[in-house]
Coordinates of C-alpha atoms in Angstrom, one line a residue:
Chain O
M3 CA 2.6 76.8 14.3
K4 CA -0.4 75.7 15.0
T5 CA -1.1 76.8 11.4
R6 CA 1.0 75.0 9.5
M7 CA -0.3 72.1 12.4
S8 CA -3.9 72.8 10.1
D9 CA -1.9 72.0 6.9
I10 CA -1.1 68.4 7.9
P11 CA -4.2 67.1 6.0
R12 CA -4.4 69.7 3.4
K13 CA -0.7 68.5 2.0
C14 CA -1.6 64.6 3.0
L15 CA -5.0 65.5 0.1
Y16 CA -2.9 66.9 -2.3
L17 CA 0.0 64.3 -2.4
G18 CA -3.5 61.9 -2.5
I19 CA -4.3 64.2 -5.8
L20 CA -0.8 64.2 -7.4
A21 CA -0.5 60.6 -6.3
F22 CA -3.8 59.7 -8.1
A23 CA -2.8 61.7 -11.8
L24 CA 0.6 60.0 -11.4
L25 CA -1.2 56.8 -11.3
L26 CA -3.9 57.7 -13.9
P27 CA -2.3 56.5 -17.7
W28 CA -1.9 52.7 -15.6
L29 CA -5.9 52.6 -15.1
P30 CA -7.8 50.2 -16.9
L31 CA -9.3 52.3 -19.1
G32 CA -9.1 50.6 -22.6
G33 CA -8.6 52.8 -25.9
S34 CA -9.5 56.1 -24.6
S35 CA -7.3 56.0 -22.2
N36 CA -4.7 58.2 -24.5
Y37 CA -7.6 60.0 -26.1
L38 CA -7.8 60.6 -21.9
L39 CA -4.4 61.6 -21.2
R40 CA -4.0 64.0 -24.1
I41 CA -6.4 66.0 -23.0
L42 CA -5.3 65.8 -19.4
T43 CA -1.7 67.3 -20.6
T44 CA -3.8 69.7 -22.4
A45 CA -5.6 70.9 -19.2
T46 CA -2.0 70.8 -17.0
L47 CA -0.2 72.4 -19.5
Y48 CA -2.7 75.3 -19.1
M49 CA -2.9 75.5 -16.3
V50 CA 0.5 76.4 -16.4
L51 CA 0.5 78.9 -18.3
A52 CA -3.7 79.8 -16.1
L53 CA -0.8 79.6 -12.8
G54 CA 1.2 82.0 -14.8
L55 CA -0.6 84.8 -16.0
N56 CA -2.7 84.8 -12.8
I57 CA 0.4 86.1 -11.2
V58 CA -0.5 89.5 -12.7
P59 CA -4.7 90.6 -12.6
G60 CA -4.7 88.0 -10.1
F61 CA -2.1 88.7 -7.5
N62 CA -1.5 92.4 -8.4
G63 CA -4.5 93.1 -10.4
L64 CA -3.6 94.4 -14.4
L65 CA -5.3 93.0 -17.0
D66 CA -2.7 91.4 -18.6
L67 CA -3.9 91.3 -21.7
G68 CA -0.3 89.9 -24.1
Y69 CA -0.2 86.4 -22.1
V70 CA -0.4 85.1 -25.5
G71 CA 2.3 86.9 -26.8
F72 CA 5.1 85.4 -24.2
Y73 CA 3.5 81.7 -24.8
G74 CA 4.1 82.3 -28.6
I75 CA 7.7 83.6 -27.9
G76 CA 8.7 80.8 -25.7
A77 CA 6.6 78.0 -28.1
Y78 CA 8.7 79.8 -30.9
T79 CA 12.4 80.1 -29.0
A80 CA 12.6 75.9 -28.1
G81 CA 11.2 75.5 -31.6
L82 CA 14.3 76.9 -33.5
L83 CA 16.7 75.9 -30.9
T84 CA 15.5 72.3 -31.6
L85 CA 15.6 72.3 -35.1
H86 CA 19.0 74.6 -36.0
Y87 CA 21.0 73.7 -32.7
N88 CA 19.3 70.0 -31.2
V89 CA 19.8 71.9 -28.3
S90 CA 18.3 69.4 -25.2
F91 CA 14.7 70.3 -23.9
W92 CA 16.6 70.8 -20.7
I93 CA 18.0 73.6 -21.9
I94 CA 15.5 75.0 -23.7
V95 CA 13.3 75.4 -21.1
P96 CA 14.8 77.8 -19.1
L97 CA 16.4 79.6 -22.6
A98 CA 12.7 80.2 -23.1
A99 CA 11.9 81.2 -19.8
L100 CA 14.2 83.6 -20.5
N101 CA 13.2 84.5 -23.4
G102 CA 9.5 86.0 -22.0
A103 CA 10.8 87.2 -19.3
I104 CA 13.0 89.7 -21.5
W105 CA 11.0 90.7 -23.6
G106 CA 8.0 90.6 -19.9
I107 CA 10.7 93.0 -18.8
L108 CA 11.1 95.5 -22.2
L109 CA 7.8 95.8 -22.3
G110 CA 6.3 96.1 -18.7
A111 CA 9.1 98.5 -17.5
P112 CA 8.4 101.2 -19.6
T113 CA 4.4 100.3 -19.4
L114 CA 4.2 99.5 -16.2
R115 CA 4.0 103.0 -15.1
L116 CA 0.4 104.1 -17.1
T117 CA -2.8 102.9 -15.0
G118 CA -4.8 99.6 -16.2
D119 CA -6.4 100.2 -18.6
Y120 CA -3.3 101.3 -20.7
F121 CA -1.6 99.0 -19.7
A122 CA -4.1 96.4 -20.9
I123 CA -3.9 97.7 -24.7
V124 CA -0.2 97.9 -24.5
T125 CA -0.6 93.9 -23.3
F126 CA -3.1 93.5 -26.3
G127 CA -1.1 95.4 -28.6
F128 CA 2.5 93.8 -27.8
S129 CA 1.0 90.4 -28.7
E130 CA -1.0 91.2 -32.0
L131 CA 2.7 92.6 -32.6
V132 CA 4.3 88.9 -31.4
V133 CA 2.0 87.5 -34.6
L134 CA 3.0 89.7 -37.0
V135 CA 6.1 89.0 -36.3
I136 CA 6.1 85.5 -36.6
R137 CA 3.8 85.7 -39.6
N138 CA 5.7 87.6 -42.2
E139 CA 9.6 87.5 -40.8
L140 CA 9.7 83.9 -42.7
W141 CA 13.5 83.9 -42.4
L142 CA 13.2 83.7 -38.9
T143 CA 9.6 81.8 -38.8
R144 CA 9.0 80.3 -41.6
G145 CA 5.6 82.3 -41.3
P146 CA 2.9 80.9 -42.1
M147 CA 4.5 77.7 -43.0
G148 CA 4.6 76.9 -39.3
L149 CA 7.6 74.9 -38.2
P150 CA 7.3 71.8 -38.1
G151 CA 9.4 68.4 -37.1
I152 CA 10.5 70.1 -33.5
A153 CA 12.0 66.8 -32.1
P154 CA 10.8 65.6 -29.6
P155 CA 12.6 66.0 -25.6
S156 CA 14.8 63.3 -24.4
V157 CA 15.0 62.0 -20.7
F158 CA 18.4 60.4 -19.8
G159 CA 19.0 60.0 -23.6
H160 CA 15.6 58.4 -23.5
P161 CA 13.4 60.1 -26.8
L162 CA 9.6 60.3 -25.0
T163 CA 7.5 59.3 -27.4
Q164 CA 4.4 58.0 -25.7
D165 CA 1.6 60.4 -23.9
W166 CA 2.3 58.9 -21.0
E167 CA 5.2 59.9 -20.5
Y168 CA 4.6 63.7 -21.8
F169 CA 1.5 63.4 -18.8
Y170 CA 4.5 62.9 -16.9
L171 CA 6.5 65.7 -18.3
I172 CA 3.7 68.2 -17.8
I173 CA 3.4 67.7 -14.0
F174 CA 6.8 68.0 -13.6
L175 CA 6.6 71.6 -15.1
L176 CA 3.4 71.8 -13.5
L177 CA 5.0 71.1 -9.3
I178 CA 8.2 73.3 -10.1
V179 CA 6.1 76.6 -12.0
L180 CA 3.3 75.5 -8.5
F181 CA 6.3 75.5 -6.3
V182 CA 7.4 78.5 -8.0
V183 CA 4.2 80.7 -7.1
T184 CA 3.3 79.1 -3.7
R185 CA 6.8 80.0 -2.8
L186 CA 6.1 83.9 -4.1
E187 CA 2.6 83.9 -2.7
D188 CA 4.1 83.5 0.7
S189 CA 7.1 85.8 0.2
R190 CA 7.7 89.3 1.6
I191 CA 7.5 90.1 -3.1
G192 CA 4.2 88.3 -2.7
R193 CA 2.5 90.4 0.4
A194 CA 3.6 93.7 -1.2
W195 CA 2.3 92.1 -4.7
Y196 CA -1.5 91.6 -3.1
S197 CA -1.2 95.2 -1.3
I198 CA -0.6 96.5 -4.7
R199 CA -3.9 94.8 -5.4
E200 CA -5.6 96.1 -3.0
D201 CA -4.5 99.9 -2.8
E202 CA -2.0 101.1 -5.5
I203 CA -1.0 104.4 -2.9
A204 CA -1.2 103.1 0.6
A205 CA 1.8 100.5 -1.1
Q206 CA 3.9 103.1 -2.5
C207 CA 3.1 105.0 0.9
S208 CA 4.0 101.4 3.1
G209 CA 7.3 101.7 1.4
V210 CA 6.7 99.3 -1.9
N211 CA 8.3 100.1 -5.2
L212 CA 5.3 100.3 -7.7
I213 CA 7.8 100.2 -10.8
Q214 CA 10.2 97.5 -9.1
Y215 CA 7.3 95.0 -7.8
K216 CA 5.2 95.0 -10.9
V217 CA 7.7 94.3 -13.8
T218 CA 9.1 91.2 -10.8
A219 CA 5.6 90.3 -11.6
F220 CA 5.3 90.6 -15.3
A221 CA 8.7 89.5 -16.2
I222 CA 7.7 85.7 -14.0
S223 CA 4.4 85.1 -15.4
A224 CA 6.0 86.4 -18.8
A225 CA 8.6 83.4 -17.9
I226 CA 6.3 81.2 -16.7
G227 CA 4.1 81.6 -20.2
G228 CA 7.8 81.0 -22.4
A229 CA 8.1 77.8 -20.1
G230 CA 4.9 76.5 -21.2
G231 CA 5.6 77.1 -24.6
A232 CA 8.7 75.7 -24.6
F233 CA 7.4 72.1 -23.7
Y234 CA 4.1 72.9 -26.4
A235 CA 6.3 73.6 -29.5
N236 CA 7.8 69.9 -28.1
W237 CA 4.7 68.1 -27.6
F238 CA 2.7 68.9 -30.5
K239 CA 5.8 69.5 -32.8
F240 CA 4.2 71.6 -34.8
I241 CA 3.7 75.6 -34.1
H242 CA 1.6 78.5 -36.4
P243 CA 1.3 81.6 -35.8
D244 CA -2.2 80.9 -35.7
M245 CA -2.4 79.0 -32.5
F246 CA -0.9 82.6 -30.7
K247 CA -3.8 84.2 -31.0
F248 CA -5.2 86.8 -28.9
W249 CA -8.1 84.6 -28.7
E250 CA -5.5 81.8 -26.6
S251 CA -4.6 85.0 -24.0
I252 CA -9.2 85.2 -23.7
L253 CA -9.4 81.6 -23.0
I254 CA -6.4 81.2 -19.8
L255 CA -8.6 84.7 -18.5
C256 CA -11.1 82.7 -18.6
L257 CA -9.9 79.8 -16.1
I258 CA -8.0 82.3 -13.9
V259 CA -12.0 83.8 -13.9
F260 CA -14.4 81.0 -13.6
G261 CA -11.1 80.0 -10.4
G262 CA -11.2 82.4 -8.6
L263 CA -8.4 86.1 -9.3
G264 CA -5.7 85.5 -7.3
S265 CA -6.2 81.9 -5.5
I266 CA -3.6 79.4 -7.4
V267 CA -6.2 76.3 -6.0
G268 CA -8.9 78.1 -7.9
T269 CA -6.7 78.4 -11.0
M270 CA -5.6 75.2 -11.3
L271 CA -9.1 73.6 -10.9
G272 CA -10.7 76.5 -13.8
A273 CA -7.9 74.7 -16.3
L274 CA -9.7 71.4 -15.3
A275 CA -12.7 72.1 -15.7
L276 CA -12.9 74.3 -18.8
I277 CA -10.1 72.1 -20.9
P278 CA -12.1 69.7 -21.4
L279 CA -15.1 71.3 -21.5
T280 CA -13.6 72.8 -24.5
E281 CA -12.7 68.9 -25.9
L282 CA -15.8 68.2 -25.4
L283 CA -17.5 71.3 -27.4
R284 CA -15.1 69.9 -29.9
V285 CA -16.8 66.9 -30.3
V286 CA -20.1 67.8 -29.9
L287 CA -20.7 71.1 -32.1
P288 CA -19.6 71.0 -35.7
Q289 CA -16.4 71.9 -37.9
N290 CA -17.9 75.6 -38.5
L291 CA -19.2 76.7 -35.4
F292 CA -16.1 75.7 -33.0
S293 CA -14.5 78.8 -33.5
G294 CA -18.1 79.6 -31.5
R295 CA -16.9 78.4 -28.7
Y296 CA -15.8 81.0 -27.3
L297 CA -18.9 82.9 -26.5
I298 CA -19.7 81.0 -23.8
Y299 CA -16.1 82.0 -22.5
G300 CA -17.2 86.0 -23.2
V301 CA -20.4 84.5 -21.7
V302 CA -18.2 83.6 -18.5
L303 CA -16.3 86.6 -18.2
V304 CA -19.2 88.9 -17.9
L305 CA -21.6 86.3 -16.0
M306 CA -18.4 86.1 -13.5
M307 CA -17.4 89.5 -12.7
R308 CA -21.4 90.4 -12.2
L309 CA -22.4 87.2 -10.0
R310 CA -19.0 86.2 -8.5
P311 CA -15.5 87.8 -8.4
D312 CA -14.5 85.9 -6.5
G313 CA -14.3 82.8 -8.2
L314 CA -17.1 79.9 -8.8
L315 CA -15.5 77.6 -6.4
P316 CA -16.9 78.7 -2.7
F317 CA -14.5 76.8 -0.9
V318 CA -11.0 78.4 -2.2
R319 CA -12.3 81.4 -0.9
F320 CA -11.8 80.0 2.7
Q321 CA -8.2 78.8 2.7
Q322 CA -7.3 82.8 1.3
N323 CA -6.0 84.5 4.5
K324 CA -9.1 86.0 6.2
A325 CA -7.4 89.4 7.4
R326 CA -7.3 90.1 3.1
R327 CA -11.5 89.1 2.7
A328 CA -11.6 91.2 5.9
Q329 CA -9.5 94.2 4.7
K330 CA -11.5 94.3 1.2
R331 CA -14.7 93.7 3.1
L332 CA -14.0 97.4 5.0
A333 CA -12.3 99.3 2.1
P334 CA -14.1 98.6 -1.3
T335 CA -12.1 100.2 -3.8
G336 CA -13.9 102.0 -6.3
N337 CA -13.5 104.7 -9.1
G338 CA -11.7 107.4 -7.1
E339 CA -15.4 108.1 -5.8
Chain R
M4 CA 10.1 115.7 -63.8
E5 CA 8.2 113.5 -64.4
N6 CA 9.1 110.9 -62.4
L7 CA 8.5 113.0 -59.8
L8 CA 5.0 114.7 -61.2
G9 CA 4.1 110.1 -60.7
M10 CA 5.4 110.1 -57.5
S11 CA 3.7 113.5 -56.2
S12 CA 0.6 112.0 -57.4
L13 CA 1.0 108.6 -56.2
F14 CA 1.6 110.7 -52.6
L15 CA -1.8 112.6 -52.8
Q16 CA -4.3 109.9 -53.8
Q17 CA -2.2 108.2 -50.6
L18 CA -3.3 111.0 -49.2
V19 CA -6.8 111.0 -50.3
N20 CA -7.4 107.0 -49.4
G21 CA -6.0 107.9 -45.7
L22 CA -8.7 110.7 -45.6
T23 CA -11.2 108.3 -46.0
L24 CA -9.9 106.0 -44.0
G25 CA -9.0 108.4 -41.1
G26 CA -12.6 110.3 -41.5
V27 CA -14.1 106.4 -40.2
Y28 CA -11.2 106.0 -37.5
A29 CA -12.8 109.0 -36.3
L30 CA -16.0 108.1 -36.6
I31 CA -15.5 105.2 -34.1
A32 CA -12.7 106.7 -32.2
V33 CA -14.8 109.2 -30.8
G34 CA -17.5 106.4 -29.1
Y35 CA -14.8 105.2 -27.3
T36 CA -13.2 108.5 -26.6
M37 CA -16.5 109.1 -25.1
V38 CA -17.9 106.5 -22.9
Y39 CA -14.4 107.4 -21.3
G40 CA -14.4 110.5 -20.5
V41 CA -18.2 109.6 -18.4
I42 CA -16.8 106.5 -17.1
E43 CA -13.2 106.2 -17.4
L44 CA -13.6 102.3 -18.6
I45 CA -13.0 101.7 -22.3
N46 CA -15.9 99.6 -23.4
F47 CA -13.7 96.5 -26.1
A48 CA -16.9 96.0 -27.4
H49 CA -17.4 99.0 -29.0
G50 CA -15.3 97.3 -31.8
E51 CA -18.5 95.1 -32.2
I52 CA -21.4 97.2 -32.1
Y53 CA -19.4 98.6 -35.3
M54 CA -19.8 95.0 -36.5
L55 CA -23.2 94.6 -35.9
G56 CA -24.1 98.1 -37.5
A57 CA -22.8 96.9 -40.8
F58 CA -24.0 93.4 -40.3
L59 CA -28.2 95.7 -39.8
A60 CA -28.2 97.2 -42.3
Y61 CA -26.6 94.4 -44.6
T62 CA -29.4 92.1 -43.0
M63 CA -31.8 94.2 -43.2
V64 CA -30.6 95.1 -47.4
T65 CA -30.9 91.6 -48.6
V66 CA -33.6 89.6 -46.3
F67 CA -36.6 92.2 -46.2
G68 CA -35.1 94.2 -49.2
I69 CA -35.4 97.8 -46.8
P70 CA -34.4 100.5 -49.8
F71 CA -30.3 101.1 -48.6
F72 CA -31.0 104.6 -47.5
A73 CA -33.6 103.6 -45.3
A74 CA -31.8 100.7 -43.6
I75 CA -28.8 103.5 -42.7
P76 CA -31.4 105.5 -40.1
L77 CA -32.6 102.3 -39.0
T78 CA -29.7 100.5 -38.4
I79 CA -28.0 103.7 -36.0
M80 CA -31.7 103.5 -34.1
I81 CA -30.7 100.3 -33.4
C82 CA -26.8 100.4 -32.9
A83 CA -28.1 103.2 -30.3
C84 CA -30.4 100.9 -28.2
F85 CA -27.9 98.7 -27.8
G86 CA -25.3 100.1 -27.2
I87 CA -28.2 101.9 -24.0
L88 CA -28.2 97.8 -23.4
L89 CA -24.9 96.8 -23.6
D90 CA -24.5 99.9 -20.5
F91 CA -27.3 98.3 -18.1
I92 CA -26.4 95.1 -18.6
A93 CA -22.6 94.5 -18.5
Y94 CA -21.5 98.0 -17.0
R95 CA -23.8 99.7 -15.0
P96 CA -24.2 97.0 -11.8
L97 CA -19.9 97.1 -11.9
R98 CA -20.1 100.8 -11.9
R99 CA -18.4 100.6 -8.2
A100 CA -16.8 97.3 -8.2
P101 CA -12.9 97.4 -9.6
R102 CA -11.6 98.6 -12.6
L103 CA -10.4 95.5 -12.7
A104 CA -13.7 94.1 -13.0
A105 CA -14.6 96.3 -16.0
L106 CA -12.0 96.1 -17.8
I107 CA -12.1 91.9 -17.8
T108 CA -16.2 92.2 -18.2
A109 CA -16.4 94.4 -21.3
I110 CA -13.6 92.5 -22.6
G111 CA -16.2 89.6 -22.4
M112 CA -18.7 91.2 -23.9
S113 CA -16.4 92.7 -27.2
I114 CA -16.1 87.4 -27.5
F115 CA -19.9 87.4 -26.9
L116 CA -21.0 89.8 -29.3
Q117 CA -18.6 89.0 -31.7
N118 CA -18.9 84.9 -31.8
L119 CA -22.6 85.7 -31.1
A120 CA -22.5 87.3 -35.1
L121 CA -20.3 84.3 -36.1
L122 CA -23.6 82.0 -35.0
I123 CA -25.7 84.2 -36.2
W124 CA -24.2 84.9 -40.5
G125 CA -21.1 82.2 -40.0
G126 CA -17.3 83.2 -41.2
Q127 CA -17.5 83.8 -44.6
I128 CA -16.9 87.8 -45.8
R129 CA -20.4 89.1 -47.0
S130 CA -20.8 92.1 -49.2
Y131 CA -23.5 95.2 -49.5
P132 CA -24.7 93.3 -53.3
R133 CA -24.3 96.3 -55.4
A134 CA -27.5 96.4 -57.1
V135 CA -29.5 98.4 -54.1
L136 CA -26.2 100.5 -54.0
P137 CA -26.4 104.2 -56.0
K138 CA -24.9 103.6 -59.7
A139 CA -22.7 106.9 -58.6
F140 CA -20.4 105.6 -55.5
F141 CA -18.3 103.6 -57.4
Q142 CA -18.1 106.2 -60.3
N143 CA -15.0 108.4 -60.0
A144 CA -16.7 112.2 -59.1
F145 CA -13.5 113.6 -60.7
V146 CA -10.0 112.8 -62.2
V147 CA -7.0 115.3 -61.5
G148 CA -4.6 114.6 -63.0
D149 CA -4.0 110.1 -62.1
I150 CA -5.5 110.9 -59.0
T151 CA -9.5 109.8 -59.2
M152 CA -11.8 109.7 -56.2
T153 CA -15.2 108.2 -56.3
W154 CA -18.8 109.2 -54.9
L155 CA -18.2 106.6 -52.3
Q156 CA -14.9 108.2 -51.5
I157 CA -17.0 111.8 -51.0
F158 CA -19.7 110.2 -49.3
I159 CA -18.4 109.2 -46.6
L160 CA -16.0 112.3 -46.3
A161 CA -19.1 114.3 -46.3
V162 CA -21.0 111.8 -44.0
T163 CA -18.0 111.1 -41.0
V164 CA -17.7 115.7 -41.6
V165 CA -22.0 115.7 -41.0
F166 CA -21.9 113.1 -38.3
M167 CA -18.7 115.0 -35.7
F168 CA -20.3 118.5 -36.8
I169 CA -24.1 117.5 -35.6
L170 CA -22.0 115.2 -33.0
H171 CA -20.1 119.1 -31.6
L172 CA -23.6 120.2 -31.1
I173 CA -24.9 117.8 -28.9
I174 CA -22.0 118.4 -26.6
H175 CA -21.5 122.2 -26.7
R176 CA -25.4 123.2 -27.9
T177 CA -27.3 121.2 -25.9
Q178 CA -28.8 120.2 -21.4
V179 CA -27.5 117.2 -22.2
G180 CA -24.2 117.2 -24.3
T181 CA -22.8 120.0 -20.7
A182 CA -24.3 117.4 -18.5
M183 CA -22.3 115.2 -20.0
R184 CA -19.3 117.6 -19.9
A185 CA -19.7 118.1 -16.2
I186 CA -19.7 114.4 -15.7
S187 CA -16.4 113.3 -17.3
Q188 CA -15.2 116.4 -14.8
D189 CA -16.7 115.1 -11.1
K190 CA -19.0 112.6 -11.3
V191 CA -20.6 113.3 -8.1
T192 CA -20.8 116.8 -8.3
S193 CA -22.5 116.5 -11.8
A194 CA -25.4 114.3 -9.6
L195 CA -24.8 116.9 -6.4
M196 CA -26.1 119.4 -9.1
G197 CA -29.2 117.7 -10.3
I198 CA -27.4 115.7 -13.7
S199 CA -28.8 112.4 -13.6
V200 CA -25.9 110.5 -13.6
N201 CA -27.3 107.0 -15.3
R202 CA -29.1 108.5 -17.8
V203 CA -26.7 111.0 -19.0
I204 CA -23.8 107.3 -19.0
S205 CA -26.7 106.1 -21.2
F206 CA -27.3 108.6 -23.4
T207 CA -23.6 108.4 -24.2
F208 CA -23.5 105.2 -25.1
A209 CA -26.5 105.5 -27.4
I210 CA -24.5 109.0 -29.4
G211 CA -21.6 106.4 -28.9
S212 CA -23.1 103.7 -30.6
A213 CA -24.8 105.4 -33.5
M214 CA -21.7 106.8 -34.3
G215 CA -19.7 103.2 -34.5
A216 CA -23.4 101.5 -36.3
M217 CA -22.6 104.7 -39.1
A218 CA -19.3 103.9 -39.3
G219 CA -19.6 99.9 -39.6
I220 CA -21.6 100.4 -42.8
L221 CA -18.7 103.3 -44.6
V222 CA -16.7 100.6 -44.2
G223 CA -18.4 98.0 -46.0
L224 CA -19.0 99.8 -48.0
Y225 CA -15.7 100.5 -48.8
Y226 CA -14.3 97.5 -48.0
N227 CA -17.1 95.7 -49.4
A228 CA -16.1 92.5 -46.4
I229 CA -18.6 92.8 -43.9
F230 CA -17.4 89.9 -41.9
P231 CA -17.7 88.7 -37.7
Y232 CA -13.5 89.5 -37.0
M233 CA -13.9 93.1 -38.2
G234 CA -14.7 95.2 -35.2
Y235 CA -11.5 93.5 -33.7
N236 CA -8.5 95.5 -35.7
A237 CA -10.8 98.5 -36.4
G238 CA -11.4 98.7 -33.3
I239 CA -8.3 98.6 -31.7
K240 CA -7.1 100.7 -34.8
A241 CA -9.3 103.3 -33.8
F242 CA -9.0 103.1 -30.2
A243 CA -5.5 103.7 -31.8
A244 CA -7.1 107.2 -32.7
A245 CA -8.8 108.0 -29.4
V246 CA -5.3 107.4 -27.8
L247 CA -3.3 109.6 -30.4
G248 CA -5.5 112.5 -30.0
G249 CA -5.9 112.0 -26.5
I250 CA -8.9 109.8 -24.9
G251 CA -11.7 111.8 -22.9
S252 CA -11.3 114.9 -26.3
V253 CA -13.4 114.4 -29.1
P254 CA -11.9 116.7 -30.9
G255 CA -8.8 114.5 -30.5
A256 CA -10.6 111.9 -31.9
M257 CA -11.0 113.2 -34.0
L258 CA -7.6 114.7 -35.1
G259 CA -6.1 110.5 -34.3
G260 CA -8.5 109.3 -36.4
G261 CA -7.4 111.4 -39.8
V262 CA -3.9 111.7 -38.5
L263 CA -3.8 106.9 -37.5
G264 CA -6.0 106.6 -41.2
I265 CA -3.1 108.8 -43.1
A266 CA -0.5 106.9 -41.3
E267 CA -1.7 104.1 -42.0
V268 CA -2.1 104.1 -45.5
F269 CA 1.0 105.4 -46.1
G270 CA 2.8 103.0 -44.0
A271 CA 1.2 100.4 -45.7
G272 CA 1.9 102.1 -49.2
Y273 CA 6.0 103.1 -48.9
L274 CA 7.0 100.6 -46.0
A275 CA 5.3 97.3 -45.4
S276 CA 2.8 96.1 -46.6
E277 CA 2.8 93.3 -44.7
Y278 CA 2.7 95.0 -41.6
R279 CA -0.2 97.3 -42.3
D280 CA -2.5 96.7 -39.0
G281 CA 1.0 96.9 -36.4
I282 CA 1.5 100.0 -38.0
S283 CA -1.5 101.3 -35.7
Y284 CA -0.5 99.0 -32.8
A285 CA 3.3 100.4 -33.0
V286 CA 1.2 104.5 -33.2
M287 CA -0.8 103.6 -30.0
I288 CA 2.3 102.1 -28.2
L289 CA 4.5 104.6 -28.9
V290 CA 2.3 107.9 -27.8
I291 CA 1.1 105.9 -24.5
L292 CA 4.5 105.6 -24.2
F293 CA 5.4 108.6 -24.4
K294 CA 2.4 111.0 -23.8
P295 CA 0.0 109.0 -22.7
S296 CA -1.9 112.4 -22.5
G297 CA -2.0 112.4 -26.1
L298 CA -2.1 115.2 -29.3
I299 CA -4.3 117.3 -27.0
G300 CA -6.1 115.8 -24.2
K301 CA -5.7 116.4 -21.1
P302 CA -2.7 115.1 -18.8
I303 CA -3.9 112.4 -17.1
L304 CA -4.3 112.9 -12.9
E305 CA -4.5 109.5 -10.7
K306 CA -7.3 110.9 -8.4
V307 CA -7.6 109.1 -4.4

């Protein structure tokens, strides 16, 4: 119970942050308010996505380069269901998540038996194939013409139009994902994941069914990616194969590496720091150089791994389990040497 | 009968094109496989070295007016140094770090170099000016029935064979080659036997990068297209070739490159041209799933 008591001020802090976020649309910021809200909605969407991706490299220590494939699957599931069948947004999100999870299981079950490098490259190939299929199967996805005119989601019969409504919606989605992820982290599953990350063989010897837990992680991660895609499709109302290219996976990976692999708070702060930076670059850089912004993400990835593999934010590390850190110091995970 | 002849000549023409392409893939694949052999890391940035090779030769030819055949060895040397530098900056500090850290670094370097090239050379597709190339490249070397082969294709195949032969000699006939093979078997014991492990790893990066740079120049010639993202697709295809042959095995990379080049040309010609790039991804995924040791690789054992 001692730890629970000490949790109280932190919970107050979190509630304060949430209250601040919910008040944001009503602050007198003048004309730039809607622009700011759109950036914040994007940042929150990326928080959701990053929390989903974090499960695989952060909790399990496996590099997943194909996350954007599930994001794209979710977005196209949502877009097509809205356009053709006019299904409600509240049914679409679980369906998109389910579709993501199904593909996650189909891809994960055979590939998660492989070593980490092979897994990384297979997930990469998967996301490339997803984009190729979206681009070429015109009868289903309209290919490079994209899917325009996706209907907005509606709450109790009221279709969302305002920027603040979408901002509240994504905050709601974030809270759900956050609840799922934090509960998972503290559960038996979460502890099994950490044990896999620290030492697969030791975990296996302690009775952790590697494949089962890894596939679960991959499926949950894919489901969150799918749900994020569903929100994106209904928010942006237009989707295109180019939105789901490999670079998105890198961007999301960069967010979690920046904030600290495996740290939930760090992941969210990483998104909050880097996504507005991207928007800033969009304003500052000339059009033809904007695609060069990934240069910065590349540098971030390299420098973070070299200098601060635990993430840039020092106080985030405090919140991690002390025992885990002690264990890490004692047993450096070498390369089989 | 006429129809059958037409089909078989198309088949042979595709085979020739596939072999040319496969030779280039094999050149790149060797770089992946050698690095994987010594440090067990997928060097995602290898595709970017290949791209830099194409661009450096382009710049030398157009900006500095260096003759094309002098630019080739210069580019190769610069890229070899670049490979050493890459290892020194990015990978060496992480030798003892978890696998994940090294993989993320490799991806980061790849993204960085790609966009650096984008900033330096811009996004438009460039090609080697025809005036600096020997005219013979674009003339048919021989025409048998409907099958044609240009001198350029012969040049590509010849360069591939010569480079592979040199590589074979280095690996099997020199001291450093023996050291490379020793390290790929057991790093610690090799170090105890007096092998300077880091120096040999640098040498491996240099050789792999040199082959990659040559491949970049050849592809730039073959497709008439040099652009910052060229290393992205080719890199993955070459990696697929390396996996197909069995990662860590140099003859496997050559075999895998050949098979994949032919598969790609035939798949695009007979099945679905819009999935041209997808064919190599699909081959790679299937091989990894069902035969991760590749065609002639040794089975992967997890070391404890």
